[in-house]
Tab-separated table of C-alpha atoms and ligand atoms in Angstrom:
chain	number	residue	atom	x	y	z
A	11	UNK	CA	-29.218	-8.548	8.902
A	12	UNK	CA	-26.656	-10.610	10.638
A	13	UNK	CA	-23.213	-11.941	9.991
A	14	UNK	CA	-20.088	-13.020	11.729
A	15	UNK	CA	-17.810	-10.398	10.494
A	16	UNK	CA	-18.646	-6.928	9.284
A	17	UNK	CA	-15.842	-5.221	7.030
A	18	UNK	CA	-16.036	-1.597	6.613
A	19	UNK	CA	-14.330	-0.534	3.375
A	20	UNK	CA	-13.710	-2.287	-0.108
A	21	UNK	CA	-10.308	-1.288	-0.583
A	22	UNK	CA	-7.326	-3.858	-0.791
A	23	UNK	CA	-7.634	-4.708	2.918
A	24	UNK	CA	-11.362	-5.240	3.029
A	25	UNK	CA	-11.818	-6.960	-0.125
A	26	UNK	CA	-8.933	-9.379	0.537
A	27	UNK	CA	-10.193	-10.116	4.024
A	28	UNK	CA	-13.679	-10.906	2.523
A	29	UNK	CA	-12.208	-13.102	-0.070
A	30	UNK	CA	-10.337	-15.237	2.299
A	31	UNK	CA	-13.204	-15.385	4.987
A	32	UNK	CA	-15.497	-16.367	2.071
A	33	UNK	CA	-13.289	-19.273	1.163
A	34	UNK	CA	-13.196	-20.398	4.965
A	35	UNK	CA	-17.071	-20.235	4.926
A	36	UNK	CA	-17.255	-17.590	7.543
A	37	UNK	CA	-19.939	-15.137	6.835
A	38	UNK	CA	-19.085	-11.625	6.259
A	39	UNK	CA	-20.658	-8.272	4.564
A	40	UNK	CA	-18.605	-5.451	3.263
A	41	UNK	CA	-20.100	-2.026	3.589
A	42	UNK	CA	-18.269	0.551	1.357
A	43	UNK	CA	-19.320	4.289	1.019
A	44	UNK	CA	-18.167	4.810	-2.513
A	45	UNK	CA	-19.483	3.480	-5.648
A	46	UNK	CA	-18.078	0.546	-7.503
A	47	UNK	CA	-16.768	2.512	-10.523
A	48	UNK	CA	-14.863	4.894	-8.077
A	49	UNK	CA	-13.254	2.140	-6.063
A	50	UNK	CA	-12.299	0.374	-9.494
A	51	UNK	CA	-10.934	3.638	-11.052
A	52	UNK	CA	-8.624	4.702	-8.247
A	53	UNK	CA	-5.135	4.230	-9.341
A	54	UNK	CA	-2.552	3.818	-6.646
A	55	UNK	CA	0.115	1.512	-5.775
A	56	UNK	CA	1.245	-1.138	-8.270
A	57	UNK	CA	4.509	-3.104	-6.937
A	58	UNK	CA	3.350	-6.430	-5.699
A	59	UNK	CA	5.614	-8.632	-3.459
A	60	UNK	CA	5.804	-12.371	-3.936
A	61	UNK	CA	3.893	-12.872	-0.536
A	62	UNK	CA	1.017	-10.841	-1.904
A	63	UNK	CA	1.220	-12.528	-5.410
A	64	UNK	CA	0.963	-15.881	-3.496
A	65	UNK	CA	-1.992	-14.949	-1.137
A	66	UNK	CA	-3.801	-13.555	-4.419
A	67	UNK	CA	-3.033	-16.961	-6.133
A	68	UNK	CA	-3.975	-19.161	-3.282
A	69	UNK	CA	-7.303	-17.376	-2.615
A	70	UNK	CA	-8.259	-17.978	-6.433
A	71	UNK	CA	-7.722	-14.306	-7.530
A	72	UNK	CA	-4.223	-14.730	-9.366
A	73	UNK	CA	-5.011	-15.561	-12.854
A	74	UNK	CA	-4.768	-12.094	-14.361
A	75	UNK	CA	-1.760	-10.917	-12.269
A	76	UNK	CA	0.039	-13.944	-13.679
A	77	UNK	CA	-1.051	-13.131	-17.233
A	78	UNK	CA	-0.923	-9.385	-17.265
A	79	UNK	CA	1.429	-8.539	-14.470
A	80	UNK	CA	5.023	-7.369	-15.368
A	81	UNK	CA	7.599	-9.510	-13.686
A	82	UNK	CA	10.807	-7.432	-12.447
A	83	UNK	CA	14.146	-8.738	-11.460
A	84	UNK	CA	16.223	-5.496	-10.957
A	85	UNK	CA	16.232	-1.967	-9.954
A	86	UNK	CA	18.164	0.820	-11.301
A	87	UNK	CA	19.734	3.782	-9.174
A	88	UNK	CA	20.738	6.824	-10.894
A	89	UNK	CA	22.788	9.264	-8.804
A	90	UNK	CA	25.896	11.500	-9.414
A	91	UNK	CA	25.311	11.342	-12.995
A	92	UNK	CA	25.578	7.426	-13.627
A	93	UNK	CA	23.452	4.482	-13.086
A	94	UNK	CA	23.847	1.378	-11.276
A	95	UNK	CA	21.738	-1.855	-11.111
A	96	UNK	CA	20.536	-3.939	-8.297
A	97	UNK	CA	19.595	-7.340	-9.197
A	98	UNK	CA	17.296	-8.341	-6.488
A	99	UNK	CA	16.540	-11.715	-8.250
A	100	UNK	CA	20.164	-12.727	-8.248
A	101	UNK	CA	20.423	-11.866	-4.729
A	102	UNK	CA	17.304	-13.406	-3.544
A	103	UNK	CA	15.849	-15.786	-5.970
A	104	UNK	CA	12.749	-13.695	-6.042
A	105	UNK	CA	10.976	-11.243	-8.426
A	106	UNK	CA	8.284	-8.601	-7.734
A	107	UNK	CA	5.269	-8.068	-10.121
A	108	UNK	CA	4.075	-4.602	-11.315
A	109	UNK	CA	0.169	-4.776	-11.393
A	110	UNK	CA	-2.170	-1.882	-10.600
A	111	UNK	CA	-3.754	-1.860	-7.355
A	112	UNK	CA	-7.174	-1.095	-9.137
A	113	UNK	CA	-6.536	-4.430	-11.234
A	114	UNK	CA	-6.408	-6.359	-7.980
A	115	UNK	CA	-9.519	-4.572	-6.778
A	116	UNK	CA	-11.271	-5.359	-10.059
A	117	UNK	CA	-10.273	-8.995	-9.712
A	118	UNK	CA	-11.467	-9.271	-5.847
A	119	UNK	CA	-14.605	-7.473	-6.784
A	120	UNK	CA	-15.462	-9.991	-9.716
A	121	UNK	CA	-14.595	-12.813	-7.446
A	122	UNK	CA	-16.806	-11.439	-4.578
A	123	UNK	CA	-19.722	-11.230	-6.850
A	124	UNK	CA	-19.624	-14.895	-7.577
A	125	UNK	CA	-20.304	-15.481	-3.787
A	126	UNK	CA	-23.349	-15.059	-1.771
A	127	UNK	CA	-21.537	-12.580	0.588
A	128	UNK	CA	-22.981	-9.018	0.292
A	129	UNK	CA	-20.802	-6.178	-0.935
A	130	UNK	CA	-22.637	-3.074	-0.345
A	131	UNK	CA	-21.459	0.139	-2.311
A	132	UNK	CA	-22.778	3.393	-1.904
A	133	UNK	CA	-23.425	3.014	1.883
A	134	UNK	CA	-24.425	6.294	3.463
A	135	UNK	CA	-23.864	7.531	7.238
A	136	UNK	CA	-22.071	4.274	8.124
A	137	UNK	CA	-21.702	4.049	12.050
A	138	UNK	CA	-20.085	1.414	14.181
A	139	UNK	CA	-21.699	0.493	17.846
A	140	UNK	CA	-20.902	-1.492	20.871
A	141	UNK	CA	-17.500	-2.696	19.748
A	142	UNK	CA	-16.460	-3.055	23.370
A	143	UNK	CA	-19.521	-5.164	24.246
A	144	UNK	CA	-20.779	-8.519	23.085
A	145	UNK	CA	-23.307	-7.355	20.604
A	146	UNK	CA	-21.396	-5.069	18.014
A	147	UNK	CA	-23.338	-3.628	14.900
A	148	UNK	CA	-22.835	-1.526	11.918
A	149	UNK	CA	-25.766	0.980	10.922
A	150	UNK	CA	-25.954	2.700	7.608
A	151	UNK	CA	-28.426	3.739	4.800
A	152	UNK	CA	-28.303	1.728	1.633
A	153	UNK	CA	-30.858	2.221	-1.410
A	154	UNK	CA	-32.517	4.585	0.820
A	155	UNK	CA	-33.350	2.045	3.513
A	156	UNK	CA	-31.810	2.276	7.145
A	157	UNK	CA	-30.029	-1.001	8.020
A	158	UNK	CA	-28.591	-2.570	10.951
A	159	UNK	CA	-25.795	-5.290	10.590
A	160	UNK	CA	-25.455	-7.232	13.694
A	161	UNK	CA	-22.189	-9.005	13.968
A	162	UNK	CA	-19.634	-10.989	16.173
A	163	UNK	CA	-16.731	-8.771	14.996
A	164	UNK	CA	-16.069	-5.499	13.096
A	165	UNK	CA	-13.087	-4.840	10.873
A	166	UNK	CA	-12.168	-1.235	10.211
A	167	UNK	CA	-10.590	-1.436	6.561
A	168	UNK	CA	-11.713	2.007	5.980
A	169	UNK	CA	-8.584	3.649	5.225
A	170	UNK	CA	-6.630	6.512	6.648
A	171	UNK	CA	-9.600	8.905	6.730
A	172	UNK	CA	-12.225	6.142	7.982
A	173	UNK	CA	-14.585	6.343	11.067
A	174	UNK	CA	-13.289	3.219	12.752
A	175	UNK	CA	-9.800	4.152	14.177
A	176	UNK	CA	-11.502	7.562	15.574
A	177	UNK	CA	-13.904	5.297	17.287
A	178	UNK	CA	-11.279	3.723	19.693
A	179	UNK	CA	-8.748	6.694	19.407
A	180	UNK	CA	-8.811	7.108	23.374
A	181	UNK	CA	-7.527	3.467	23.687
A	182	UNK	CA	-4.729	3.788	20.909
A	183	UNK	CA	-1.233	5.280	20.956
A	184	UNK	CA	-0.204	7.051	17.747
A	185	UNK	CA	3.276	7.433	16.146
A	186	UNK	CA	3.678	9.566	13.148
A	187	UNK	CA	6.193	11.381	11.206
A	188	UNK	CA	5.513	14.064	8.175
A	189	UNK	CA	8.281	14.455	5.605
A	190	UNK	CA	9.055	17.875	4.466
A	191	UNK	CA	8.216	17.272	0.810
A	192	UNK	CA	5.374	16.004	-1.431
A	193	UNK	CA	5.466	13.596	-4.474
A	194	UNK	CA	3.699	14.716	-7.846
A	195	UNK	CA	2.327	11.415	-8.882
A	196	UNK	CA	1.709	11.257	-12.739
A	197	UNK	CA	0.046	8.368	-14.803
A	198	UNK	CA	0.827	8.972	-18.450
A	199	UNK	CA	0.340	7.266	-21.802
A	200	UNK	CA	3.949	6.756	-22.490
A	201	UNK	CA	5.926	3.341	-23.081
A	202	UNK	CA	8.197	2.847	-20.234
A	203	UNK	CA	11.631	4.459	-20.692
A	204	UNK	CA	13.450	1.704	-19.118
A	205	UNK	CA	12.883	-1.989	-18.679
A	206	UNK	CA	13.333	-1.651	-14.790
A	207	UNK	CA	12.110	0.884	-12.170
A	208	UNK	CA	14.602	3.844	-11.782
A	209	UNK	CA	15.114	5.579	-8.615
A	210	UNK	CA	17.176	8.866	-9.448
A	211	UNK	CA	18.499	10.375	-6.514
A	212	UNK	CA	19.335	13.838	-8.053
A	213	UNK	CA	20.618	17.190	-6.400
A	214	UNK	CA	17.372	18.784	-7.087
A	215	UNK	CA	15.371	15.953	-5.518
A	216	UNK	CA	13.949	12.329	-6.381
A	217	UNK	CA	12.346	11.200	-9.453
A	218	UNK	CA	11.009	7.658	-9.689
A	219	UNK	CA	9.965	5.973	-12.873
A	220	UNK	CA	7.882	3.053	-12.947
A	221	UNK	CA	5.122	1.527	-15.178
A	222	UNK	CA	1.878	0.003	-15.256
A	223	UNK	CA	1.674	-1.529	-18.871
A	224	UNK	CA	3.647	-1.742	-21.990
A	225	UNK	CA	2.044	1.665	-22.668
A	226	UNK	CA	1.373	3.326	-19.551
A	227	UNK	CA	4.114	4.771	-17.248
A	228	UNK	CA	3.764	5.925	-13.827
A	229	UNK	CA	6.114	8.716	-12.725
A	230	UNK	CA	6.770	10.525	-9.047
A	231	UNK	CA	8.744	13.676	-8.605
A	232	UNK	CA	9.516	15.174	-5.371
A	233	UNK	CA	8.137	18.469	-4.793
A	234	UNK	CA	7.691	21.096	-2.202
A	235	UNK	CA	5.471	20.637	0.615
A	236	UNK	CA	3.334	23.355	-0.474
A	237	UNK	CA	3.289	22.128	-4.097
A	238	UNK	CA	0.018	23.177	-6.168
A	239	UNK	CA	-1.186	20.809	-9.040
A	240	UNK	CA	-2.200	23.817	-10.914
A	241	UNK	CA	1.343	24.822	-11.205
A	242	UNK	CA	2.562	21.567	-12.930
A	243	UNK	CA	1.519	21.664	-16.760
A	244	UNK	CA	2.665	18.668	-18.784
A	245	UNK	CA	5.811	20.498	-20.114
A	246	UNK	CA	7.148	21.232	-16.620
A	247	UNK	CA	6.648	17.725	-15.404
A	248	UNK	CA	8.499	16.047	-18.565
A	249	UNK	CA	11.318	18.846	-18.419
A	250	UNK	CA	11.849	17.990	-14.571
A	251	UNK	CA	11.862	14.559	-15.152
A	252	UNK	CA	14.277	14.746	-18.118
A	253	UNK	CA	16.694	16.847	-15.925
A	254	UNK	CA	16.467	14.407	-12.876
A	255	UNK	CA	17.729	11.592	-14.997
A	256	UNK	CA	20.582	13.589	-16.671
A	257	UNK	CA	23.496	11.404	-17.755
A	258	UNK	CA	21.234	8.749	-18.935
A	259	UNK	CA	20.522	8.133	-22.406
A	260	UNK	CA	16.927	8.474	-22.575
A	261	UNK	CA	14.886	11.310	-24.160
A	262	UNK	CA	11.605	11.608	-22.419
A	263	UNK	CA	8.676	11.838	-24.986
A	264	UNK	CA	5.927	12.705	-22.673
A	265	UNK	CA	2.526	11.345	-23.560
A	266	UNK	CA	-1.021	12.307	-22.582
A	267	UNK	CA	-1.357	12.734	-18.948
A	268	UNK	CA	-3.913	10.263	-17.752
A	269	UNK	CA	-4.064	11.704	-14.051
A	270	UNK	CA	-1.870	13.687	-11.631
A	271	UNK	CA	-2.122	14.301	-7.974
A	272	UNK	CA	0.183	15.461	-5.130
A	273	UNK	CA	1.008	12.792	-2.559
A	274	UNK	CA	1.710	14.019	1.064
A	275	UNK	CA	4.530	11.600	2.225
A	276	UNK	CA	3.969	10.390	6.037
A	277	UNK	CA	4.512	7.550	8.244
A	278	UNK	CA	1.788	6.609	10.611
A	279	UNK	CA	1.163	3.725	13.035
A	280	UNK	CA	-1.742	3.142	15.494
A	281	UNK	CA	-1.079	0.805	18.435
A	282	UNK	CA	-2.823	-1.497	19.013
A	283	UNK	CA	-4.681	-2.445	15.827
A	284	UNK	CA	-7.518	-3.896	18.039
A	285	UNK	CA	-9.671	-2.914	20.837
A	286	UNK	CA	-12.527	-5.335	22.029
A	287	UNK	CA	-14.390	-6.633	18.934
A	288	UNK	CA	-13.197	-4.011	16.612
A	289	UNK	CA	-9.926	-4.816	14.530
A	290	UNK	CA	-8.024	-2.372	12.088
A	291	UNK	CA	-6.220	-3.362	9.044
A	292	UNK	CA	-4.375	-1.495	6.289
A	293	UNK	CA	-4.326	2.135	6.076
A	294	UNK	CA	-6.819	2.508	8.718
A	295	UNK	CA	-3.966	1.458	11.128
A	296	UNK	CA	-0.781	2.604	9.248
A	297	UNK	CA	0.810	4.530	6.533
A	298	UNK	CA	3.909	3.888	5.135
A	299	UNK	CA	5.631	6.700	2.717
A	300	UNK	CA	5.637	5.290	-0.855
A	301	UNK	CA	9.115	5.017	-1.289
A	302	UNK	CA	9.469	1.388	-0.798
A	303	UNK	CA	5.839	0.308	-2.215
A	304	UNK	CA	4.848	-1.329	0.665
A	305	UNK	CA	1.457	-0.132	1.553
A	306	UNK	CA	-0.704	-2.172	-0.588
A	307	UNK	CA	1.265	-5.507	0.509
A	308	UNK	CA	1.018	-4.585	4.076
A	309	UNK	CA	-2.856	-4.351	3.842
A	310	UNK	CA	-2.909	-7.582	2.217
A	311	UNK	CA	-0.569	-9.087	4.846
A	312	UNK	CA	-2.918	-7.684	7.752
A	313	UNK	CA	-6.077	-9.175	5.973
A	314	UNK	CA	-4.210	-12.622	5.713
A	315	UNK	CA	-3.125	-12.769	9.517
A	316	UNK	CA	-6.428	-11.649	10.414
A	317	UNK	CA	-8.323	-14.163	8.283
A	318	UNK	CA	-6.292	-16.999	9.904
A	319	UNK	CA	-7.117	-15.711	13.334
A	320	UNK	CA	-10.958	-15.782	12.525
A	321	UNK	CA	-10.402	-19.198	10.996
A	322	UNK	CA	-9.001	-20.680	14.331
A	323	UNK	CA	-11.636	-18.873	16.132
A	324	UNK	CA	-14.581	-20.086	14.281
A	325	UNK	CA	-13.298	-23.777	13.995
A	326	UNK	CA	-11.900	-24.297	17.497
A	327	UNK	CA	-13.336	-21.511	19.569
A	328	UNK	CA	-9.801	-20.620	20.401
A	329	UNK	CA	-9.332	-16.805	20.859
A	330	UNK	CA	-5.445	-16.592	21.009
A	331	UNK	CA	-4.766	-15.776	17.605
A	332	UNK	CA	-7.422	-13.308	17.444
A	333	UNK	CA	-5.960	-11.534	20.749
A	334	UNK	CA	-2.520	-11.514	19.202
A	335	UNK	CA	-3.533	-10.264	15.844
A	336	UNK	CA	-1.908	-6.672	16.572
A	337	UNK	CA	1.006	-7.985	17.987
A	338	UNK	CA	1.844	-10.189	14.973
A	339	UNK	CA	0.799	-7.488	12.303
A	340	UNK	CA	2.861	-4.744	13.995
A	341	UNK	CA	6.025	-6.671	13.620
A	342	UNK	CA	5.530	-6.626	9.874
A	343	UNK	CA	4.326	-3.063	9.901
A	344	UNK	CA	7.158	-1.688	11.733
A	345	UNK	CA	9.777	-3.411	9.676
A	346	UNK	CA	8.175	-1.971	6.713
A	347	UNK	CA	7.908	1.460	8.272
A	348	UNK	CA	11.522	1.512	9.243
A	349	UNK	CA	12.366	0.407	5.374
A	350	UNK	CA	10.204	2.798	3.926
A	351	UNK	CA	11.419	5.555	6.040
A	352	UNK	CA	15.093	4.672	5.379
A	353	UNK	CA	14.451	4.699	1.656
A	354	UNK	CA	12.843	8.117	2.017
A	355	UNK	CA	15.845	9.455	3.869
A	356	UNK	CA	18.322	7.905	1.257
A	357	UNK	CA	16.799	9.252	-1.957
A	358	UNK	CA	15.258	12.640	-1.446
A	359	UNK	CA	16.874	16.030	-1.333
A	360	UNK	CA	16.695	17.652	2.131
A	361	UNK	CA	17.348	21.338	2.540
A	362	UNK	CA	21.016	20.913	3.807
A	363	UNK	CA	23.053	23.977	2.987
A	364	UNK	CA	26.360	22.399	4.105
A	365	UNK	CA	25.806	19.308	1.865
A	366	UNK	CA	26.446	16.952	4.724
A	367	UNK	CA	23.407	14.773	4.268
A	368	UNK	CA	23.898	14.419	0.648
A	369	UNK	CA	27.403	13.020	1.166
A	370	UNK	CA	25.977	10.509	3.466
A	371	UNK	CA	23.354	9.515	1.065
A	372	UNK	CA	26.084	9.079	-1.699
A	373	UNK	CA	28.168	6.930	0.746
A	374	UNK	CA	25.040	4.761	1.533
A	375	UNK	CA	24.080	4.277	-1.934
A	376	UNK	CA	27.678	3.398	-2.807
A	377	UNK	CA	27.651	0.701	-0.047
A	378	UNK	CA	24.262	-0.711	-1.187
A	379	UNK	CA	25.145	-1.022	-4.716
A	380	UNK	CA	28.758	-2.337	-3.831
A	381	UNK	CA	29.838	-5.892	-3.728
A	382	UNK	CA	29.484	-6.386	0.153
A	383	UNK	CA	26.236	-7.795	2.164
A	384	UNK	CA	24.448	-4.670	1.995
A	385	UNK	CA	22.905	-5.357	-1.416
A	386	UNK	CA	21.677	-8.713	-0.313
A	387	UNK	CA	20.147	-7.209	2.812
A	388	UNK	CA	18.490	-4.269	0.732
A	389	UNK	CA	17.197	-6.825	-1.983
A	390	UNK	CA	15.604	-9.031	1.046
A	391	UNK	CA	13.806	-5.985	2.280
A	392	UNK	CA	12.745	-5.049	-1.142
A	393	UNK	CA	11.154	-8.199	-2.196
A	394	UNK	CA	9.685	-8.614	1.389
A	395	UNK	CA	9.050	-11.609	3.730
A	396	UNK	CA	7.093	-14.689	2.898
A	397	UNK	CA	3.519	-14.588	3.985
A	398	UNK	CA	2.946	-14.969	7.825
A	399	UNK	CA	0.634	-17.958	7.204
A	400	UNK	CA	1.351	-19.673	3.885
A	401	UNK	CA	-1.707	-21.850	3.448
A	402	UNK	CA	-5.112	-20.687	3.353
B	21	APR	N1	-17.498	3.614	5.409
B	21	APR	C1	-17.390	2.653	4.417
B	21	APR	N2	-16.453	2.726	3.701
B	21	APR	C2	-15.454	3.705	3.836
B	21	APR	C3	-15.718	4.688	5.013
B	21	APR	C4	-16.747	4.592	5.683
B	21	APR	N3	-17.143	5.505	6.564
B	21	APR	N4	-14.738	5.483	4.897
B	21	APR	C5	-13.836	4.870	4.072
B	21	APR	N5	-14.303	4.037	3.206
B	21	APR	C6	-13.805	3.123	2.265
B	21	APR	C7	-12.953	3.995	1.283
B	21	APR	O1	-14.047	4.510	0.226
B	21	APR	C8	-12.140	2.807	0.525
B	21	APR	O2	-12.839	2.328	-0.566
B	21	APR	O3	-12.684	2.517	2.717
B	21	APR	C9	-11.823	1.983	1.806
B	21	APR	C10	-10.463	2.085	2.096
B	21	APR	O4	-9.593	1.519	1.211
B	21	APR	P1	-8.101	2.109	0.999
B	21	APR	O5	-7.892	3.630	1.587
B	21	APR	O6	-7.495	1.768	-0.293
B	21	APR	O7	-7.122	1.352	2.266
B	21	APR	P2	-6.782	-0.329	2.312
B	21	APR	O8	-7.503	-1.097	1.857
B	21	APR	O9	-6.306	-0.096	3.745
B	21	APR	O10	-5.525	-0.275	1.369
B	21	APR	C11	-4.203	0.185	1.634
B	21	APR	O11	-4.487	1.632	-0.481
B	21	APR	O12	-3.740	3.881	-0.230
B	21	APR	C12	-3.408	2.584	-0.728
B	21	APR	O13	-1.106	2.829	-0.567
B	21	APR	C13	-2.298	2.286	0.057
B	21	APR	O14	-1.782	0.554	-1.213
B	21	APR	C14	-2.322	0.856	-0.007
B	21	APR	C15	-3.715	0.501	0.161
């Protein structure tokens, strides 16, 4: 088998890159180690920025997000017993869309299957070779056959635990920060308790209330670093959520829990995001804490930047954009890492016996939600930048 671009991983980064390259008539093969049903069933992020909606729309996979996505114009911040609203649409003219990551995955897979470009699920023993030379390749087993995929370039879209970043680890520098708490992430059959997303910064910890559809809610609760899922029966989850929104009128009527997991919060950046003929995109290169909902949008941003660079290379033989992919992508990555980290520091409970950090948090929240320029600055960071290259 031979292709121009071999893509490892069929998450948002890999599928988006594949879709963009296919539209540009650049041959590509996606190799994924999991099954289609597993990839389509993984529920994760769900807040989609205008830039991501635009890239999806321009690449022909935006019809469902426009009909089924929930358009949001404001956030609610609940702290010190009261709620204050931040209307980011009024401040920026932009909205965000709530639409589950797995729905984007389904849309991208459906579009992919209409093309002639291969998408291979259930690949076993995936390995990459000669990424520093002129003849890179990918080897794996598929349907019990050993395959070698020769290519011009390999893109590692294989997530944080993939094989591509370790392949060039000696040439990279890593920056990381682990937060001293986890999130209990819950997906439940429950109508949203509020029209808007609610961030509650309570003395006992953060509660984040969001939604996936008119009948499914997504809730995140700050927990200790060693939280054990078995110690979180439904009643404890609903009681904690209720207590962390005390002062609000809602009575939490917890529905059936569809899924729950413990999420470790971390910031991580690998520099550079390329070496030789291997490029990294999405979680393979960076992780942001979910506090500002940027991870999925960053994965799509990387894919877009890289696709434009491949387009230029194959159209005019110019390598300049490919060589500067990492520098361009990292500007957005660090901006989002900074904002996500700042949000994490603003909203969580930190063990601080003197209460000093808590007072600083309150003062900062007052400033953001007050009449000055901080609200607008926050709103612009929340809705995100326009895509690096608008047109595909
Ligand atoms: N070979 C092939 N595929 C692999 C391998 C491998 N050795 N290792 C991992 N994969 C696949 C995984 O099964 C997964 O489907 O790579 C894919 C990586 O997808 P994601 O983890 O979703 O990463 P990415 O596409 O970068 O998307 C980032 O996902 O984790 C969320 O919040 C994050 O929203 C962000 C987004």
